[in-house]
Coordinates of C-alpha atoms and ligand atoms in Angstrom, one line a residue:
X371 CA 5.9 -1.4 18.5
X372 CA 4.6 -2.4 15.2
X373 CA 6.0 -1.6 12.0
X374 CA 4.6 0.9 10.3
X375 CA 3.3 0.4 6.6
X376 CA 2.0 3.1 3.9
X377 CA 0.0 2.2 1.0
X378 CA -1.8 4.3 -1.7
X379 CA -4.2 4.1 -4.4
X380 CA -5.2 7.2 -7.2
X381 CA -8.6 8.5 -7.1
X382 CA -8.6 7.7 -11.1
X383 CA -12.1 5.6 -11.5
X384 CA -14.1 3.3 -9.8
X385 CA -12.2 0.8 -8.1
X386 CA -12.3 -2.5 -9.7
X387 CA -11.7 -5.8 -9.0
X388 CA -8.3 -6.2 -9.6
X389 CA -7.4 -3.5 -7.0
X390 CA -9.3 -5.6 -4.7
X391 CA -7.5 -8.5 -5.1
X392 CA -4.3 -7.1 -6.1
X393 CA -4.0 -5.0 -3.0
X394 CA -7.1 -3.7 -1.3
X395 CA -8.2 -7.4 0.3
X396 CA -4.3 -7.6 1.7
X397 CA -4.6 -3.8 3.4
X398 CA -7.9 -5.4 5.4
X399 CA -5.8 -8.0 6.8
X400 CA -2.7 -6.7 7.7
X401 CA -4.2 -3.7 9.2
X402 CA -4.3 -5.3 12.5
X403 CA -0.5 -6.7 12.5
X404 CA 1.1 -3.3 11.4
X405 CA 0.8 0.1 11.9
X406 CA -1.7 1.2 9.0
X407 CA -1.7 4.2 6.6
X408 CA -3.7 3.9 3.7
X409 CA -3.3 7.0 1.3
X410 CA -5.8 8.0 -1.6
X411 CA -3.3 9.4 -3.8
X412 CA -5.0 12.3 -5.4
X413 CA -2.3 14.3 -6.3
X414 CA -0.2 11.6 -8.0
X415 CA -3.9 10.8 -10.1
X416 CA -4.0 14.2 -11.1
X417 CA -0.4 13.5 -13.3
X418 CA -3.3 13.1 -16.2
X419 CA -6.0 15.7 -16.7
X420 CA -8.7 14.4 -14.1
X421 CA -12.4 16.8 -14.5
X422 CA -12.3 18.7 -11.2
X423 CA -15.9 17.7 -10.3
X424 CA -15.5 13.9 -11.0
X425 CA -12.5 14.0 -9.0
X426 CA -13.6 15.1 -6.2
X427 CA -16.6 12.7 -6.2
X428 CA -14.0 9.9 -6.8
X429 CA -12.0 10.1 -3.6
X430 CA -15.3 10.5 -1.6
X431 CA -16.6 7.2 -3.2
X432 CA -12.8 5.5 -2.8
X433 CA -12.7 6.1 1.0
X434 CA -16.1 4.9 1.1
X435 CA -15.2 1.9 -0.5
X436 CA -11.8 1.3 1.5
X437 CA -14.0 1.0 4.7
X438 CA -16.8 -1.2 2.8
X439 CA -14.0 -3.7 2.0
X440 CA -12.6 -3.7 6.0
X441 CA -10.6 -0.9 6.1
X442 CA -11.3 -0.2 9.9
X443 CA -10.7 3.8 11.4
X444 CA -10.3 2.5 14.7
X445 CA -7.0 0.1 13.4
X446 CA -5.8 1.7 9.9
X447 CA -5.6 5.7 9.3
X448 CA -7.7 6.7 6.2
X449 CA -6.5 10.2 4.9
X450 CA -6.1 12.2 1.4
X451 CA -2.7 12.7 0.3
X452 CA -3.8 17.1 -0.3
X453 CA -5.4 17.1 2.4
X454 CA -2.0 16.8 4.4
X455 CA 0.5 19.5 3.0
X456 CA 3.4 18.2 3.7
X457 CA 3.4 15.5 1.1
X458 CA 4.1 18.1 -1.6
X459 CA 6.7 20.2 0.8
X460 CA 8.7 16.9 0.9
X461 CA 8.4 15.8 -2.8
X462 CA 9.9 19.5 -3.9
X463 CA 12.9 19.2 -1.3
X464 CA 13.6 15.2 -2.5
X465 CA 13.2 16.3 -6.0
X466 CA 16.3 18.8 -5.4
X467 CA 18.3 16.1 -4.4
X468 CA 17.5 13.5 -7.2
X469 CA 19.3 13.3 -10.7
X470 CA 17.1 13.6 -13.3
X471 CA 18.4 11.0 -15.1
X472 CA 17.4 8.1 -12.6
X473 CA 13.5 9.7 -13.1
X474 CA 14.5 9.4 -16.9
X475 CA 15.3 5.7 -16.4
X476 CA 12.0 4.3 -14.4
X477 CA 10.2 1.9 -17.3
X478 CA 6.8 3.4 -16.3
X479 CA 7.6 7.0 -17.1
X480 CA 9.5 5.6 -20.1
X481 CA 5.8 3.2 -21.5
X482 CA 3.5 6.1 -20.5
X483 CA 5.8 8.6 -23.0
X484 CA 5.5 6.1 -25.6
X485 CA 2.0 5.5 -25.3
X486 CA 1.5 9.2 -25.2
X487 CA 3.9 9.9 -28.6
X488 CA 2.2 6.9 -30.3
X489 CA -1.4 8.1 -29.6
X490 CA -0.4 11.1 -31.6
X491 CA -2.5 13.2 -29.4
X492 CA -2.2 17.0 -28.6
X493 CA -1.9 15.6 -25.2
X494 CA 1.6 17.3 -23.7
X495 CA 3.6 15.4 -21.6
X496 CA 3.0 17.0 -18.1
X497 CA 6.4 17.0 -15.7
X498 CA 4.2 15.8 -12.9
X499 CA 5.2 12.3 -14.8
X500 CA 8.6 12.5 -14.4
X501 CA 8.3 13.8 -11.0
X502 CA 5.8 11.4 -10.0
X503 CA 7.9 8.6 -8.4
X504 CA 9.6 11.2 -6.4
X505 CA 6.2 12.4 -4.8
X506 CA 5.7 8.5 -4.0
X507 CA 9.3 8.9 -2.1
X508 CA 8.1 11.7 -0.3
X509 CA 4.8 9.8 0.6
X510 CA 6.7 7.1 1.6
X511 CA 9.4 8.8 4.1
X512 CA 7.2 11.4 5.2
X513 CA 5.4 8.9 7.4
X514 CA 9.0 6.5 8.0
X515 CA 7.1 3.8 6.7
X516 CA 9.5 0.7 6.8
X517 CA 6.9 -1.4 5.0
X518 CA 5.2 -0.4 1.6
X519 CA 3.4 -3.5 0.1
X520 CA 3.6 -2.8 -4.2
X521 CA 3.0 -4.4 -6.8
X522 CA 5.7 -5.8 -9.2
X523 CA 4.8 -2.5 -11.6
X524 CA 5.5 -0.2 -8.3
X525 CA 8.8 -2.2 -7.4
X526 CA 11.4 0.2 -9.4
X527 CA 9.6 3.2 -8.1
X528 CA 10.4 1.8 -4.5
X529 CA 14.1 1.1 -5.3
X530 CA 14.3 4.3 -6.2
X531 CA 12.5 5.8 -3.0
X532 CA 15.4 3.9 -1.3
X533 CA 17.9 5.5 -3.5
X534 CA 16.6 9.0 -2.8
X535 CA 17.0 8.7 1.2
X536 CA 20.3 7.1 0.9
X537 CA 21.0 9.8 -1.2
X538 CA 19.6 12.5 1.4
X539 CA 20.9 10.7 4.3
X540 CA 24.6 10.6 2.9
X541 CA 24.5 13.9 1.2
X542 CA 23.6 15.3 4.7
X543 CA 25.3 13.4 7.1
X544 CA 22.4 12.5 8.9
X545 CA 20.5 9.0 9.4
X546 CA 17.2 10.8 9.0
X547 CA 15.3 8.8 6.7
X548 CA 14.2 5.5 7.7
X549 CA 14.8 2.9 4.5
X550 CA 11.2 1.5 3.4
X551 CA 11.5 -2.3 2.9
X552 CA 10.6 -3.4 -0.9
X553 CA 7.5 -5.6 -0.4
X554 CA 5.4 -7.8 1.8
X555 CA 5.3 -11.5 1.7
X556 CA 1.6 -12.0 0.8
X557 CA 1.5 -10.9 -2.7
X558 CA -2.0 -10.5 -4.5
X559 CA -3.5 -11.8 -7.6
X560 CA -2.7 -9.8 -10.6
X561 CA -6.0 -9.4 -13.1
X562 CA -6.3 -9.0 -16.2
X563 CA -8.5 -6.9 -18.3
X564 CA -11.8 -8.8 -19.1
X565 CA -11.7 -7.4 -22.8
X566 CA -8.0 -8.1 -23.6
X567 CA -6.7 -10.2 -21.1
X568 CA -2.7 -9.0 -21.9
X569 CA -3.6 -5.9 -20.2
X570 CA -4.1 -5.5 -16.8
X571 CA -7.6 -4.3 -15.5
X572 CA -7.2 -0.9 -15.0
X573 CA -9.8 2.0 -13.7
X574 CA -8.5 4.4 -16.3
X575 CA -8.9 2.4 -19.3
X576 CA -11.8 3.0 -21.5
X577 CA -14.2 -0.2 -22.6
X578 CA -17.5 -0.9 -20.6
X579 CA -16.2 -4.9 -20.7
X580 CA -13.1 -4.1 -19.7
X581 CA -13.1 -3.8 -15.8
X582 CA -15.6 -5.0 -13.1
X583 CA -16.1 -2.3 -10.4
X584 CA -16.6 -2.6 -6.6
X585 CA -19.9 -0.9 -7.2
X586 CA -21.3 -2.7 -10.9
X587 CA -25.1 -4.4 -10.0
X588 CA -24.8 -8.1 -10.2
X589 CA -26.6 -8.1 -13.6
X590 CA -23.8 -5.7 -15.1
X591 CA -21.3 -8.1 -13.4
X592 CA -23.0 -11.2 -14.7
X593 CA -23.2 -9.6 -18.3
X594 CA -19.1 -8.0 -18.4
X595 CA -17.6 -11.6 -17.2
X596 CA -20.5 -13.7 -20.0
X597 CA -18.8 -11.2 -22.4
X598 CA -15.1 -11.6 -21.3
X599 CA -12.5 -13.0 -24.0
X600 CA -11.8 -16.2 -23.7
X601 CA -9.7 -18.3 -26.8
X602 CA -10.9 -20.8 -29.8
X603 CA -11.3 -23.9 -27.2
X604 CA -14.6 -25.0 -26.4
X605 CA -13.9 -25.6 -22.6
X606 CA -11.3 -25.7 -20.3
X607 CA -8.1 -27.7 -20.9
X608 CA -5.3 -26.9 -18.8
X609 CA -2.8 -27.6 -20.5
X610 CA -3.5 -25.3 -23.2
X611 CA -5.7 -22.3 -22.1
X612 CA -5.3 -19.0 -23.4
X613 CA -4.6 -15.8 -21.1
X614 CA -8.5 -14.9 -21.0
X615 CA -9.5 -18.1 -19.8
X616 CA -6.7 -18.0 -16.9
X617 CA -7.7 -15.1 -15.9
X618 CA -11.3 -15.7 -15.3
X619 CA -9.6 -18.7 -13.2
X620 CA -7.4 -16.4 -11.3
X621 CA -10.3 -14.3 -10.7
X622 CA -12.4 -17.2 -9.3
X623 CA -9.7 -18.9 -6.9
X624 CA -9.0 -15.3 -6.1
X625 CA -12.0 -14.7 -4.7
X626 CA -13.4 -18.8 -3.1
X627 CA -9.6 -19.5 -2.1
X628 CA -9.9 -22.8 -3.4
X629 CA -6.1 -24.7 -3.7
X630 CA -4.9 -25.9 -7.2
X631 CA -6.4 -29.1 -6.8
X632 CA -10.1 -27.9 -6.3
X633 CA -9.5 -25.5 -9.1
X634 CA -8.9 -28.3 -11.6
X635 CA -11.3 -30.9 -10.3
X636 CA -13.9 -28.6 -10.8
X637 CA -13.1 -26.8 -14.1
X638 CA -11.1 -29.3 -16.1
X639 CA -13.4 -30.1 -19.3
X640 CA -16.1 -27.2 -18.4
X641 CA -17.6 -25.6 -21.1
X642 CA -16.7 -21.6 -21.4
X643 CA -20.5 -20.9 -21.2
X644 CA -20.4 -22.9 -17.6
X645 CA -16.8 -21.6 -16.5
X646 CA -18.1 -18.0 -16.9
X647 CA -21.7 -18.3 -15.1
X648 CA -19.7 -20.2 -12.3
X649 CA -17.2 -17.1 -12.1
X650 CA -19.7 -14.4 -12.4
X651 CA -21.7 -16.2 -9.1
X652 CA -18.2 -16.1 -7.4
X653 CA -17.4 -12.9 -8.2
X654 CA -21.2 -11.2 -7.6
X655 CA -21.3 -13.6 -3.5
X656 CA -18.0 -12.0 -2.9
X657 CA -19.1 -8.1 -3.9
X658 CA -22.5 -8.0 -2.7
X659 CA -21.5 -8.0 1.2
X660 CA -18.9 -4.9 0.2
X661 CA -22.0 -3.3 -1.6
X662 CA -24.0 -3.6 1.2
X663 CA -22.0 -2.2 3.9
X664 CA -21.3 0.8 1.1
X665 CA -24.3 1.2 1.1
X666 CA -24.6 1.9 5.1
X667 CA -21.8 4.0 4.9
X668 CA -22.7 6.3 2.4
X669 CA -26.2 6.5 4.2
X670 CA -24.5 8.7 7.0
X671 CA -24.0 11.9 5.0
X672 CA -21.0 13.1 7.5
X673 CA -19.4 9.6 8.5
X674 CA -16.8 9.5 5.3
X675 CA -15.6 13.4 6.2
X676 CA -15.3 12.8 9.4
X677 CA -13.4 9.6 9.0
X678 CA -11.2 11.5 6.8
X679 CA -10.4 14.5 9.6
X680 CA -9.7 12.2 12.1
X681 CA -7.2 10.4 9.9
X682 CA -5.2 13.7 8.6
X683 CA -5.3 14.7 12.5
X684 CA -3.5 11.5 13.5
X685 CA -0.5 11.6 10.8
X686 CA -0.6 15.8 10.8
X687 CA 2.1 15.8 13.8
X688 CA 4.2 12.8 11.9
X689 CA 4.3 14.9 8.9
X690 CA 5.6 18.2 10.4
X691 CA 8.1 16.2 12.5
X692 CA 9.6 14.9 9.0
X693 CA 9.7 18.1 7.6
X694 CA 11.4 20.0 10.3
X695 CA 13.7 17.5 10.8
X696 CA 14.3 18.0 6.7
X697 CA 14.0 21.5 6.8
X698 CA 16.7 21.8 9.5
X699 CA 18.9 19.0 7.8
X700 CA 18.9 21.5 4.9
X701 CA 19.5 24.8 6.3
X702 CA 16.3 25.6 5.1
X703 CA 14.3 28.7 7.3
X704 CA 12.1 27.8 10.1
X705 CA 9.3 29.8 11.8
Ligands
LIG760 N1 -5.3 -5.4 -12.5 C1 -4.8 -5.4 -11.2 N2 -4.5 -6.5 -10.6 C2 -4.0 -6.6 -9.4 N3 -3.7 -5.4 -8.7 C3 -3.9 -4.3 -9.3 N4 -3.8 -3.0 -8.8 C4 -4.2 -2.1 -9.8 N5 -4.6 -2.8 -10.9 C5 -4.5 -4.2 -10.6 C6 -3.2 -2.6 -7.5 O1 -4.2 -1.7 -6.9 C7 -3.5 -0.8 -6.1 C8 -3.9 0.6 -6.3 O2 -3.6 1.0 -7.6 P1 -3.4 2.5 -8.1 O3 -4.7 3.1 -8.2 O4 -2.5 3.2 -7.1 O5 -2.6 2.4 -9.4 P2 -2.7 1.5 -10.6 O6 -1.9 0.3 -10.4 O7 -2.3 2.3 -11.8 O8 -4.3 1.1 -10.7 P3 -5.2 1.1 -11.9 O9 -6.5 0.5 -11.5 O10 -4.5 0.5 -13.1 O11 -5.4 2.6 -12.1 P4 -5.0 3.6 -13.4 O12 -6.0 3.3 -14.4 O13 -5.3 5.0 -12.8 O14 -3.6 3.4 -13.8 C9 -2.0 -1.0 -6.4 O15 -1.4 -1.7 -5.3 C10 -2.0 -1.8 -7.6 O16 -0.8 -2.7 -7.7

């Protein structure tokens, strides 16, 4: 039996490079040594106001583009977090049994309320943020998923998943939820926004130089990475380089796999000018055979849908086993 492993990403913009290499490239390989469920999270993007139309075009571009980077149907199970009913059912039953204050306490929830205050918007704070991480437990145990590769900004919200079963399990006597293991060995690149390189890239965050998406035209890539901060050097030094200029690095050996050594052979005393037309040749090789097969894919008008049905058929029966067994656990009625 393999282990089983869930991973999700939000529907909230185009996907970009840094979800590539962060997480999407690793999902491709391990899909063959684990038991694969890859989730577009669409209910935990819609925590901010997300326009309905947009939306729903997002997660049909998002699966497309899971399969054009490997994602393969016949190995991983591709499915939309609403489209599987169960995911909410569990996230209100978990959210009964979790204190408010350890929500209160999860830095992400605490930086996004800040940001929010000290944008001085209208902008409310919707509880769907505080509840948020609970819905990620519920994704999480609904399938008994011992593995759950995150990044380091995802780690807290995984403890806390771990919390809430224990909390379940010991609460109500009963071994029920399997505990999800914290991380994977392989961890991937973490990039940085091209525009200001102490933020990381982000689909959600507004700038046309900011992020390169999956889907930019090599001229568009070519221009955002000619454009990309670097610092007041001329060329690369090593020992000194700035945040923007090890990022275009990252971004490079991210993407050729060339060790250490290769990496400074090459780049050491290279002007900025070079440096960034070598990277953007990287970067546009790498994304034009993921362009390509998007292409294919979106040319069959049904495939994506039908990709999708198959994959909420397979984890349907999983899901409704968890929530009995919950349900019962609970006292809860049953039909
Ligand atoms: N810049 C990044 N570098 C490396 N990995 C990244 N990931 C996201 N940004 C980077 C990884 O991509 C996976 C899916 O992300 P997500 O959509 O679930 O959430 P996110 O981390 O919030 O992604 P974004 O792009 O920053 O979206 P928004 O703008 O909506 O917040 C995750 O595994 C994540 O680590």
């Amino acid at each position: 039996m393999k282990a089983r492993v869930l991973s999700g990403i939000q529907p909230t913009g185009s996907p970009h490079i840094g979800n590539y290499l962060g997480a999407l490239k690793n999902w491709a390989k391990i899909q063959y040594d684990y038991e694969s469920i890859y989730c577009i999270v669409d209910l935990h993007a819609i925590t901010q106001y997300q326009a309905p139309a947009e939306l729903r075009s997002r997660i049909v571009e998002l699966a497309g583009m899971l399969l054009a980077i490997g994602i393969d149907p016949k190995h991983s199970t591709l499915v939309v977090q609403s489209s599987i009913p169960e995911h909410a059912e569990l996230a209100w039953m978990l959210t009964c049994v979790t204190p408010v204050g350890w929500l209160e306490r999860m830095t992400q929830y605490k930086a996004k309320i800040e940001a929010l205050a000290s944008a001085a918007s209208e902008t409310s704070i919707g509880d769907g943020m505080l509840q948020y991480p609970v819905l990620m437990a519920a994704d999480i145990l609904l399938y008994q998923a011992g593995i759950v590769p995150v990044g380091d900004d995802q780690r807290q919200h995984l403890e806390l998943a771990r919390d809430i079963a224990q909390r379940f399990n010991s609460l109500y006597g009963q071994e029920l939820f399997v505990m999800p293991e914290t991380h994977l060995p392989t961890v991937g690149a973490r990039i940085m926004g091209l525009d200001d390189p102490k933020i990381k890239m982000s689909k959600s965050t507004a700038g046309s130089g900011h992020a390169v998406s999956l889907l930019d035209p090599p001229a568009t890539i070519r221009k955002k990475i000619m454009r990309a901060t670097t610092d007041s050097n001329p060329a690369v030094d090593f020992a000194t380089m700035g945040s923007g200029v090890k990022n275009l690095l990252a971004i490079h050996q991210a993407f050729t796999g060339w060790d250490d050594a290769a990496m400074k052979t090459h780049f050491e005393g290279m002007r900025y000018g070079d440096l960034k037309k070598t990277v953007a040749e990287s970067v546009v090789a790498a994304i034009e055979p993921i362009q390509q097969r998007y292409a294919e894919i979106t040319a069959d008008p049904g495939y994506i849908a039908r990709v999708l049905q198959e994959g909420a058929e397979r984890v349907t029966p999983l899901a409704r086993d968890t929530v009995e067994k919950v349900k019962r656990c609970m006292g809860l009625y049953s039909r």
